[in-house]
């Protein structure tokens, strides 16, 4: 039996299924035998015990798992939820029931919002279950420990579970729910766990079934044949060899260099990225400095954070992106929450320009950090859509002492004008996540249009080709720093379209490095032509895959 889902990363795993234990039963809706005060006290205690536990799991896990767990801890103590629970206790309900109902109401609200918010519903369910378990004196539902390596099958995994998964015991993960932007997917990607999410048919898998998880092809094979298992084992061994191979600089088989850089969201992942062979940073997202803050941090605070990250990359290129606020990353002090269409609104460079002091402070902090370290600092602006904006940003960055300034190509208009844009910018970096969203007119956060959000679409690739060609003519570097760079076969196509560097989450570096090394520039260019000739993303992917099989013979 074959089940389909969304594969995260490129891994393969084989092993017996162990299902996540069932959620706690719904607490009975019967009047409490305790006083209202007593119920209130024990409920408050349970909420704070759970919040503290989530915070301490976060501290142990570190990285972006910590952010997720801390956000969950905040859910447990959210004042409006506590108000709702209090009101329910006042009507005579038990703590267990009041917590269950209040969280369920909030959950419905999130699901109704769709997309990214709906994918947070699993996080909320987990908090609710933990509080109810704490109140009932039961263990919190969590990952089973059968005493042997296993493939974990769950409806969805709570961030608290994913963050602390024992990577020695869990061979892989299959979830029924979850999309490509769910926390399970994000954390699995970060921890290099072989995972498939959104596998509807996984409800039919039972404990002890042997399965092959093939994230690369987005399929789970249940009850595989001996030959299928042997093939999967060979792929696992080949991948392990790739990952353990010394991390040489990225290059095609003919020696054409393709520097492989890391995407970082804070200084925390820098050391690990270097270990995995990152040749620098192609996208340092700076939003973490601003998110949750009431006002922009000072020049000195920013400088300190930039120095902390830059110190890991002496002599290496580090591309820092100016604050990208708005749409999926809103900031109260910079964005207008009432915009009807924030993805098309005052976001990225547009927002910075109307509050130029924030941009000036950030560029000043960066120039000072550049002077203080040996890293080669480049800076770029997000959400640029015109030549005029390019000239504005590059001019300002140069004026404030940054020698290499460029633009992200995330809007089709900029890609189409690349030959003019690159006259003024020192480099371009293509953000394929947004470029795909704007080219296909499909909100990247919305599950219902996720099928359009595919960077293999020839329309997206044509735009990449425009930028690559302009870069070649004007001798300006052209990078890709969107998720597309982490897809090994698409990475080869991008290079064939004229892209000179690729930047991705560090866990993807080994697979991309190995794939690039298989083909010459002439072959990469042939793959690019094949992809451009397709009618849609699926055809482009399949045609390049078929051509690569021929080329490998
Ligand atoms: C992109 O849009 O491709 C990109 C790299 O930026 P972000 O995902 O942060 O919007
Ligand atoms: Mg973007």
Coordinates of C-alpha atoms and ligand atoms in Angstrom, one line a residue:
X1 CA 0.0 0.0 0.0
X2 CA 1.3 3.5 -0.9
X3 CA 0.3 6.6 1.0
X4 CA 1.0 10.1 -0.3
X5 CA 1.9 13.2 1.7
X6 CA 4.2 16.2 1.7
X7 CA 7.8 15.0 2.2
X8 CA 10.1 17.2 4.3
X9 CA 13.7 17.1 3.1
X10 CA 15.2 14.3 1.2
X11 CA 15.6 11.4 3.6
X12 CA 14.5 7.8 3.6
X13 CA 13.7 5.6 6.6
X14 CA 12.6 2.0 7.2
X15 CA 11.1 0.6 10.4
X16 CA 8.1 -0.5 12.4
X17 CA 5.2 1.8 13.1
X18 CA 4.5 3.0 16.6
X19 CA 1.4 5.1 16.9
X20 CA 1.2 8.1 19.2
X21 CA -1.0 7.4 22.1
X22 CA -4.6 8.6 21.8
X23 CA -5.5 11.9 23.2
X24 CA -7.1 12.1 26.7
X25 CA -10.8 11.6 26.7
X26 CA -13.1 14.7 26.8
X27 CA -13.6 15.7 30.4
X28 CA -17.2 15.0 31.6
X29 CA -19.5 18.0 31.7
X30 CA -20.8 17.5 35.3
X31 CA -21.0 20.1 38.1
X32 CA -17.9 20.4 40.2
X33 CA -17.9 19.1 43.8
X34 CA -15.3 21.6 44.8
X35 CA -15.8 25.3 45.7
X36 CA -15.3 27.7 42.9
X37 CA -12.3 29.2 44.7
X38 CA -10.7 25.8 45.0
X39 CA -11.3 25.0 41.3
X40 CA -9.8 28.4 40.3
X41 CA -6.7 27.8 42.4
X42 CA -6.0 24.4 41.1
X43 CA -6.6 25.4 37.5
X44 CA -4.3 28.4 37.8
X45 CA -1.7 26.2 39.3
X46 CA -2.0 23.7 36.5
X47 CA -1.8 26.4 33.8
X48 CA 1.4 27.8 35.4
X49 CA 3.0 24.3 35.8
X50 CA 2.4 23.6 32.1
X51 CA 3.7 27.0 31.1
X52 CA 6.9 26.5 33.1
X53 CA 7.3 23.0 31.7
X54 CA 7.0 24.3 28.1
X55 CA 9.5 27.1 28.8
X56 CA 12.0 24.6 30.3
X57 CA 11.6 22.2 27.4
X58 CA 12.2 25.3 25.1
X59 CA 15.4 26.2 27.0
X60 CA 16.6 22.6 26.6
X61 CA 15.8 22.4 22.9
X62 CA 17.1 25.9 21.9
X63 CA 16.9 27.3 18.3
X64 CA 13.5 27.9 16.7
X65 CA 12.0 25.1 18.9
X66 CA 12.5 27.4 21.8
X67 CA 10.4 30.2 20.1
X68 CA 7.6 27.7 19.4
X69 CA 7.5 26.4 22.9
X70 CA 7.7 29.8 24.5
X71 CA 4.8 30.8 22.3
X72 CA 2.9 27.8 23.6
X73 CA 3.7 28.7 27.2
X74 CA 2.2 32.1 26.5
X75 CA -1.0 30.4 25.2
X76 CA -1.3 28.6 28.5
X77 CA -1.3 31.9 30.3
X78 CA -3.1 34.0 27.7
X79 CA -5.3 36.5 29.7
X80 CA -8.4 36.2 27.4
X81 CA -8.3 32.4 27.8
X82 CA -7.9 32.7 31.5
X83 CA -10.9 35.1 31.6
X84 CA -12.9 32.5 29.6
X85 CA -11.9 29.7 31.9
X86 CA -12.8 31.8 35.0
X87 CA -16.3 32.5 33.5
X88 CA -16.8 28.8 33.0
X89 CA -15.7 28.0 36.5
X90 CA -18.2 30.6 37.8
X91 CA -21.0 28.6 36.1
X92 CA -20.0 25.6 38.3
X93 CA -17.9 23.6 35.8
X94 CA -14.8 21.6 36.8
X95 CA -11.3 22.9 36.0
X96 CA -10.8 20.1 33.5
X97 CA -14.0 20.9 31.7
X98 CA -13.6 24.7 31.8
X99 CA -10.1 24.4 30.3
X100 CA -11.2 21.9 27.6
X101 CA -14.1 24.2 26.6
X102 CA -12.2 27.4 26.6
X103 CA -9.4 26.0 24.5
X104 CA -11.8 24.4 22.1
X105 CA -13.5 27.7 21.5
X106 CA -10.2 29.4 20.8
X107 CA -9.2 26.5 18.5
X108 CA -12.4 27.0 16.4
X109 CA -11.4 30.6 16.0
X110 CA -8.0 29.8 14.7
X111 CA -9.2 27.1 12.3
X112 CA -11.8 29.6 11.0
X113 CA -8.9 32.0 10.1
X114 CA -7.3 29.3 7.8
X115 CA -3.7 29.0 6.6
X116 CA -0.9 29.7 9.1
X117 CA -3.3 30.4 12.0
X118 CA -5.1 27.1 11.4
X119 CA -1.9 25.2 11.5
X120 CA -1.3 26.6 15.1
X121 CA -4.5 24.7 16.2
X122 CA -2.3 21.6 17.0
X123 CA -0.1 23.7 19.2
X124 CA -3.2 24.9 21.1
X125 CA -4.7 21.3 21.4
X126 CA -1.4 20.2 22.9
X127 CA -1.5 22.9 25.6
X128 CA -5.1 22.0 26.4
X129 CA -4.2 18.3 26.8
X130 CA -1.2 19.1 29.0
X131 CA -3.3 21.3 31.3
X132 CA -6.1 18.7 31.6
X133 CA -3.6 15.9 32.2
X134 CA -2.0 18.0 35.0
X135 CA -5.4 18.7 36.6
X136 CA -6.3 15.0 36.4
X137 CA -2.9 13.8 37.7
X138 CA -2.2 11.9 34.5
X139 CA 1.0 11.9 32.5
X140 CA 1.0 14.4 29.6
X141 CA 0.3 12.6 26.3
X142 CA 3.6 12.3 24.5
X143 CA 5.9 10.3 22.3
X144 CA 5.9 6.5 23.2
X145 CA 9.1 4.7 24.2
X146 CA 8.8 1.1 23.0
X147 CA 12.6 0.4 23.6
X148 CA 13.5 -0.1 19.9
X149 CA 13.9 2.3 16.9
X150 CA 10.5 3.1 15.3
X151 CA 8.6 5.2 12.8
X152 CA 6.3 7.5 14.8
X153 CA 2.8 7.9 13.4
X154 CA 0.6 10.6 14.8
X155 CA -2.3 12.8 13.9
X156 CA -0.1 15.7 14.4
X157 CA 2.9 16.3 16.7
X158 CA 3.0 19.0 19.3
X159 CA 6.1 21.2 19.1
X160 CA 6.9 20.2 22.6
X161 CA 7.2 16.6 21.4
X162 CA 9.0 17.3 18.1
X163 CA 11.6 19.6 19.8
X164 CA 12.8 16.9 22.2
X165 CA 12.4 13.8 20.0
X166 CA 15.1 11.2 20.7
X167 CA 16.7 11.1 17.3
X168 CA 18.4 7.8 18.2
X169 CA 15.0 6.1 18.6
X170 CA 12.7 7.8 16.1
X171 CA 13.7 6.8 12.6
X172 CA 11.1 9.0 11.0
X173 CA 7.8 10.8 11.4
X174 CA 4.4 10.5 9.6
X175 CA 1.6 12.8 10.5
X176 CA -2.0 12.9 9.2
X177 CA -2.4 16.6 9.6
X178 CA 0.0 19.5 9.0
X179 CA 1.1 21.4 5.9
X180 CA 4.5 22.5 4.7
X181 CA 4.5 25.5 7.1
X182 CA 3.3 23.6 10.2
X183 CA 5.6 23.5 13.2
X184 CA 6.1 19.8 12.8
X185 CA 7.4 20.5 9.3
X186 CA 9.6 23.4 10.3
X187 CA 11.2 21.6 13.2
X188 CA 11.6 18.3 11.3
X189 CA 13.5 20.3 8.6
X190 CA 15.7 22.0 11.1
X191 CA 16.5 18.7 12.9
X192 CA 16.9 16.7 9.7
X193 CA 14.2 14.2 10.8
X194 CA 12.9 12.1 7.9
X195 CA 9.2 13.3 7.8
X196 CA 6.0 13.2 5.8
X197 CA 3.2 15.5 6.8
X198 CA -0.4 15.6 5.6
X199 CA -0.6 11.8 5.0
X200 CA -4.3 11.4 5.1
X201 CA -4.1 7.6 4.8
X202 CA -1.8 7.3 7.8
X203 CA -4.8 6.6 10.1
X204 CA -4.9 3.1 8.6
X205 CA -1.3 2.3 9.7
X206 CA -1.1 0.1 12.8
X207 CA 1.5 -0.6 15.4
X208 CA 4.2 -3.0 14.2
X209 CA 3.6 -2.5 10.4
X210 CA 6.9 -2.1 8.6
X211 CA 7.0 1.0 6.4
X212 CA 9.4 2.8 4.1
X213 CA 9.3 6.6 4.5
X214 CA 10.4 8.3 1.3
X215 CA 10.4 12.0 2.0
X216 CA 12.1 12.8 -1.3
X217 CA 9.2 11.3 -3.3
X218 CA 6.5 12.1 -0.7
X219 CA 5.4 8.5 -0.2
X220 CA 5.0 6.0 2.6
X221 CA 5.1 2.3 1.5
X222 CA 3.4 0.0 3.9
X223 CA 4.2 -3.8 3.8
X224 CA 7.1 -3.3 1.4
X225 CA 8.7 -6.2 -0.5
X226 CA 12.2 -7.5 0.4
X227 CA 13.6 -5.8 -2.7
X228 CA 12.0 -2.5 -1.8
X229 CA 13.5 -2.6 1.7
X230 CA 16.9 -3.4 0.2
X231 CA 16.6 -0.5 -2.2
X232 CA 15.6 1.8 0.7
X233 CA 18.5 0.6 2.8
X234 CA 20.9 1.3 0.0
X235 CA 19.5 4.9 -0.4
X236 CA 19.8 5.4 3.4
X237 CA 23.5 4.3 3.3
X238 CA 24.2 6.5 0.3
X239 CA 22.7 9.5 2.0
X240 CA 24.6 8.9 5.2
X241 CA 27.8 8.7 3.1
X242 CA 26.9 12.0 1.5
X243 CA 26.2 13.7 4.8
X244 CA 29.4 12.4 6.4
X245 CA 31.6 13.2 3.4
X246 CA 33.9 16.1 4.0
X247 CA 32.0 19.3 3.2
X248 CA 33.9 20.5 0.1
X249 CA 32.9 23.8 -1.5
X250 CA 29.9 23.5 -3.7
X251 CA 30.7 22.9 -7.4
X252 CA 29.4 21.3 -10.6
X253 CA 31.2 18.2 -12.0
X254 CA 33.2 20.4 -14.4
X255 CA 34.5 22.4 -11.5
X256 CA 32.2 25.4 -11.9
X257 CA 32.0 26.8 -8.3
X258 CA 28.5 27.3 -6.8
X259 CA 29.1 28.6 -3.3
X260 CA 26.6 27.0 -0.9
X261 CA 25.5 29.4 1.9
X262 CA 23.2 29.1 4.9
X263 CA 19.9 30.8 5.7
X264 CA 20.0 31.9 9.4
X265 CA 17.3 33.4 11.6
X266 CA 19.5 34.4 14.5
X267 CA 23.1 33.9 15.6
X268 CA 22.2 30.5 17.3
X269 CA 22.4 28.3 14.2
X270 CA 25.7 29.8 12.9
X271 CA 28.1 27.3 14.5
X272 CA 26.1 24.4 13.2
X273 CA 25.9 25.8 9.7
X274 CA 29.7 26.2 9.6
X275 CA 30.0 22.5 10.8
X276 CA 27.8 21.4 7.9
X277 CA 30.0 23.2 5.4
X278 CA 28.2 26.5 4.8
X279 CA 30.5 28.7 2.9
X280 CA 29.0 31.8 4.3
X281 CA 25.5 33.2 4.8
X282 CA 23.2 34.0 1.9
X283 CA 20.3 35.2 4.0
X284 CA 20.4 36.5 7.5
X285 CA 16.8 37.3 8.5
X286 CA 16.9 40.1 11.0
X287 CA 13.2 40.1 12.1
X288 CA 14.0 38.2 15.3
X289 CA 15.5 41.4 16.6
X290 CA 12.3 43.3 16.1
X291 CA 9.4 40.7 16.6
X292 CA 7.6 41.1 19.8
X293 CA 9.3 44.4 20.6
X294 CA 7.3 47.5 21.2
X295 CA 9.9 49.7 19.4
X296 CA 13.0 49.1 17.2
X297 CA 16.1 48.1 19.1
X298 CA 18.9 50.7 19.4
X299 CA 21.9 50.9 17.1
X300 CA 24.1 49.5 19.9
X301 CA 21.8 46.5 20.7
X302 CA 21.6 45.7 17.0
X303 CA 25.4 46.0 16.5
X304 CA 26.0 43.6 19.3
X305 CA 23.7 41.0 17.8
X306 CA 25.2 41.4 14.3
X307 CA 28.7 41.0 15.7
X308 CA 27.7 37.8 17.5
X309 CA 26.7 36.3 14.3
X310 CA 29.4 37.7 12.0
X311 CA 32.2 36.4 14.3
X312 CA 31.4 32.9 13.0
X313 CA 32.3 33.8 9.5
X314 CA 35.8 35.4 9.3
X315 CA 36.7 36.0 5.7
X316 CA 33.3 34.7 4.5
X317 CA 30.5 36.5 2.8
X318 CA 27.4 37.2 4.9
X319 CA 24.3 38.7 3.3
X320 CA 22.1 40.5 5.8
X321 CA 18.6 41.3 4.9
X322 CA 17.1 44.6 6.1
X323 CA 14.1 44.2 8.3
X324 CA 11.2 42.5 6.3
X325 CA 8.2 43.6 8.2
X326 CA 4.6 43.1 7.0
X327 CA 2.3 40.4 5.6
X328 CA 3.4 37.1 7.2
X329 CA 5.8 39.0 9.6
X330 CA 3.8 41.9 10.9
X331 CA 5.3 44.4 13.4
X332 CA 3.0 46.6 15.4
X333 CA 5.2 49.7 15.3
X334 CA 5.8 49.6 11.6
X335 CA 2.8 48.0 9.8
X336 CA -0.8 49.0 9.5
X337 CA -2.9 46.1 10.9
X338 CA -5.9 47.3 9.0
X339 CA -4.5 46.7 5.5
X340 CA -6.9 44.6 3.5
X341 CA -4.2 42.9 1.6
X342 CA -0.9 43.1 3.6
X343 CA 1.1 41.0 1.1
X344 CA 0.4 43.8 -1.4
X345 CA 0.8 46.6 1.1
X346 CA 3.4 48.6 2.8
X347 CA 5.8 45.8 3.6
X348 CA 9.5 45.2 3.4
X349 CA 11.4 48.1 1.9
X350 CA 8.2 50.1 1.4
X351 CA 7.5 50.1 5.1
X352 CA 11.1 51.0 6.0
X353 CA 11.1 53.9 3.6
X354 CA 8.2 55.6 5.3
X355 CA 10.0 55.1 8.7
X356 CA 13.5 55.8 7.4
X357 CA 15.1 56.2 10.8
X358 CA 14.6 52.5 11.5
X359 CA 16.4 51.7 8.2
X360 CA 19.2 54.1 8.8
X361 CA 19.7 52.7 12.3
X362 CA 19.8 49.2 11.0
X363 CA 22.3 50.0 8.3
X364 CA 24.4 52.0 10.7
X365 CA 24.5 49.1 13.2
X366 CA 25.5 46.8 10.4
X367 CA 28.3 49.0 9.0
X368 CA 29.7 49.2 12.5
X369 CA 29.5 45.5 13.0
X370 CA 31.2 45.1 9.6
X371 CA 34.0 47.3 10.8
X372 CA 34.3 45.3 14.0
X373 CA 34.6 41.8 12.4
X374 CA 36.4 40.1 9.5
X375 CA 33.3 38.9 7.8
X376 CA 32.5 40.3 4.3
X377 CA 29.2 41.9 4.9
X378 CA 26.7 42.4 2.1
X379 CA 23.2 44.0 2.7
X380 CA 20.0 43.6 0.7
X381 CA 16.5 45.0 0.8
X382 CA 13.3 42.8 0.8
X383 CA 10.2 43.4 -1.3
X384 CA 11.7 45.8 -3.8
X385 CA 9.6 46.3 -6.9
X386 CA 11.2 49.1 -9.0
X387 CA 14.5 50.4 -10.3
X388 CA 13.9 53.6 -8.3
X389 CA 13.6 51.7 -5.0
X390 CA 16.8 49.9 -5.9
X391 CA 18.7 53.1 -6.4
X392 CA 17.3 54.5 -3.2
X393 CA 18.3 51.5 -1.1
X394 CA 21.7 50.9 -2.7
X395 CA 22.5 54.6 -2.4
X396 CA 21.6 54.8 1.2
X397 CA 23.5 51.7 2.2
X398 CA 26.6 53.0 0.4
X399 CA 26.2 56.4 2.0
X400 CA 26.1 54.7 5.5
X401 CA 29.3 52.8 4.8
X402 CA 28.2 49.4 3.5
X403 CA 30.2 48.6 0.4
X404 CA 28.1 45.8 -1.1
X405 CA 24.4 46.5 -1.4
X406 CA 21.8 44.6 -3.4
X407 CA 18.1 43.7 -3.7
X408 CA 16.0 40.7 -3.2
X409 CA 14.0 39.7 -6.3
X410 CA 10.7 38.7 -4.9
X411 CA 8.3 40.7 -7.1
X412 CA 7.9 39.8 -10.8
X413 CA 8.3 43.5 -11.9
X414 CA 11.9 43.5 -10.5
X415 CA 12.8 40.2 -12.3
X416 CA 11.4 41.6 -15.5
X417 CA 13.5 44.7 -15.1
X418 CA 16.6 42.9 -13.9
X419 CA 18.8 44.2 -16.7
X420 CA 18.1 47.8 -15.4
X421 CA 18.1 46.9 -11.8
X422 CA 21.5 45.2 -11.8
X423 CA 23.1 48.4 -13.3
X424 CA 22.5 49.9 -9.9
X425 CA 22.6 47.0 -7.5
X426 CA 25.9 45.2 -6.6
X427 CA 24.0 41.9 -6.6
X428 CA 20.6 40.3 -6.6
X429 CA 19.2 37.5 -4.4
X430 CA 16.0 35.8 -5.6
X431 CA 13.5 35.0 -2.8
X432 CA 11.6 32.2 -4.5
X433 CA 9.0 31.9 -1.7
X434 CA 7.6 35.4 -2.3
X435 CA 8.4 35.4 -6.1
X436 CA 6.3 32.2 -6.4
X437 CA 3.5 33.7 -4.3
X438 CA 3.4 36.9 -6.4
X439 CA 3.8 35.2 -9.8
X440 CA 1.1 32.6 -9.2
X441 CA -1.1 35.0 -7.2
X442 CA -1.3 32.5 -4.4
X443 CA -1.0 33.4 -0.7
X444 CA 2.0 31.4 0.6
X445 CA 0.3 31.0 4.0
X446 CA -3.0 29.6 2.6
X447 CA -3.4 25.8 2.6
X448 CA -6.2 25.9 0.0
X449 CA -3.9 27.4 -2.6
X450 CA -0.7 25.5 -1.6
X451 CA -0.6 23.6 -4.9
X452 CA 0.1 26.9 -6.7
X453 CA 3.1 27.6 -4.4
X454 CA 5.5 25.6 -6.4
X455 CA 8.8 27.2 -7.5
X456 CA 9.2 24.6 -10.3
X457 CA 6.5 26.5 -12.2
X458 CA 8.0 27.5 -15.5
X459 CA 6.6 31.1 -15.0
X460 CA 8.8 31.4 -11.9
X461 CA 11.7 29.8 -13.7
X462 CA 11.4 32.2 -16.6
X463 CA 11.7 35.1 -14.2
X464 CA 14.8 33.5 -12.6
X465 CA 16.2 33.1 -16.1
X466 CA 15.8 36.9 -16.7
X467 CA 17.7 37.7 -13.5
X468 CA 20.4 35.1 -14.3
X469 CA 20.9 36.5 -17.8
X470 CA 21.1 40.1 -16.6
X471 CA 23.6 39.0 -13.9
X472 CA 25.8 37.3 -16.5
X473 CA 25.7 40.3 -18.9
X474 CA 26.6 42.8 -16.2
X475 CA 28.9 40.5 -14.2
X476 CA 26.9 40.8 -11.0
X477 CA 26.3 37.8 -8.7
X478 CA 22.8 36.3 -8.6
X479 CA 21.8 34.1 -5.6
X480 CA 18.7 32.2 -4.7
X481 CA 17.8 32.2 -1.0
X482 CA 14.2 30.9 -1.1
X483 CA 13.2 27.3 -0.3
X484 CA 13.8 26.4 -4.0
X485 CA 17.5 26.3 -3.4
X486 CA 17.1 23.4 -0.9
X487 CA 15.5 21.2 -3.5
X488 CA 18.5 19.4 -5.0
X489 CA 17.2 18.9 -8.5
X490 CA 15.7 22.3 -8.7
X491 CA 19.1 23.7 -7.5
X492 CA 20.7 22.3 -10.6
X493 CA 18.1 23.9 -12.8
X494 CA 18.6 27.3 -11.0
X495 CA 22.3 27.1 -11.7
X496 CA 21.5 26.3 -15.3
X497 CA 19.4 29.5 -15.4
X498 CA 22.4 31.6 -14.4
X499 CA 22.2 31.6 -10.6
X500 CA 25.7 31.8 -9.1
X501 CA 25.2 31.0 -5.4
X502 CA 22.5 29.1 -3.4
X503 CA 21.4 29.7 0.1
X504 CA 19.3 27.3 2.2
X505 CA 18.7 25.9 5.7
X506 CA 21.9 24.2 6.8
X507 CA 20.3 20.8 6.9
X508 CA 19.8 20.8 3.1
X509 CA 23.5 21.6 2.2
X510 CA 24.7 18.0 1.9
X511 CA 22.0 16.8 -0.4
X512 CA 22.3 19.9 -2.7
X513 CA 26.1 19.7 -2.7
X514 CA 26.0 16.0 -3.8
X515 CA 23.4 16.7 -6.6
X516 CA 25.3 19.6 -8.0
X517 CA 28.5 17.5 -8.2
X518 CA 26.8 15.1 -10.6
X519 CA 26.3 17.5 -13.5
X520 CA 28.3 19.9 -15.7
X521 CA 27.2 23.4 -16.5
X522 CA 26.2 22.3 -20.0
X523 CA 24.0 19.6 -18.4
X524 CA 22.5 22.1 -15.9
X525 CA 21.7 24.4 -18.8
X526 CA 20.0 21.6 -20.7
X527 CA 17.9 20.8 -17.6
X528 CA 16.9 24.4 -17.4
X529 CA 15.7 24.5 -21.0
X530 CA 13.7 21.3 -20.4
X531 CA 12.0 22.9 -17.3
X532 CA 11.3 26.1 -19.2
X533 CA 9.6 24.1 -21.9
X534 CA 7.1 22.5 -19.6
X535 CA 3.4 23.7 -19.2
X536 CA 3.4 23.5 -15.5
X537 CA 5.4 22.7 -12.3
X538 CA 4.6 19.0 -12.3
X539 CA 5.6 18.6 -15.9
X540 CA 8.8 20.5 -15.3
X541 CA 9.8 18.4 -12.3
X542 CA 9.0 15.1 -14.1
X543 CA 10.8 16.1 -17.3
X544 CA 14.0 17.1 -15.5
X545 CA 13.8 14.0 -13.3
X546 CA 13.6 11.8 -16.4
X547 CA 16.4 13.7 -18.1
X548 CA 18.6 13.3 -15.0
X549 CA 18.0 9.5 -15.1
X550 CA 19.2 9.4 -18.7
X551 CA 22.2 11.6 -17.9
X552 CA 23.2 9.4 -14.9
X553 CA 23.5 6.3 -17.2
Ligands
LIG1 C1 11.6 34.4 0.1 O1 10.6 35.1 0.0 O2 11.9 33.5 -0.7 C2 12.6 34.7 1.2 C3 13.7 34.1 1.2 O3 12.2 35.5 2.2 P1 11.1 35.1 3.3 O4 10.8 33.6 3.1 O5 11.7 35.4 4.6 O6 9.9 35.9 3.0
LIG2 MG1 10.4 36.9 1.2

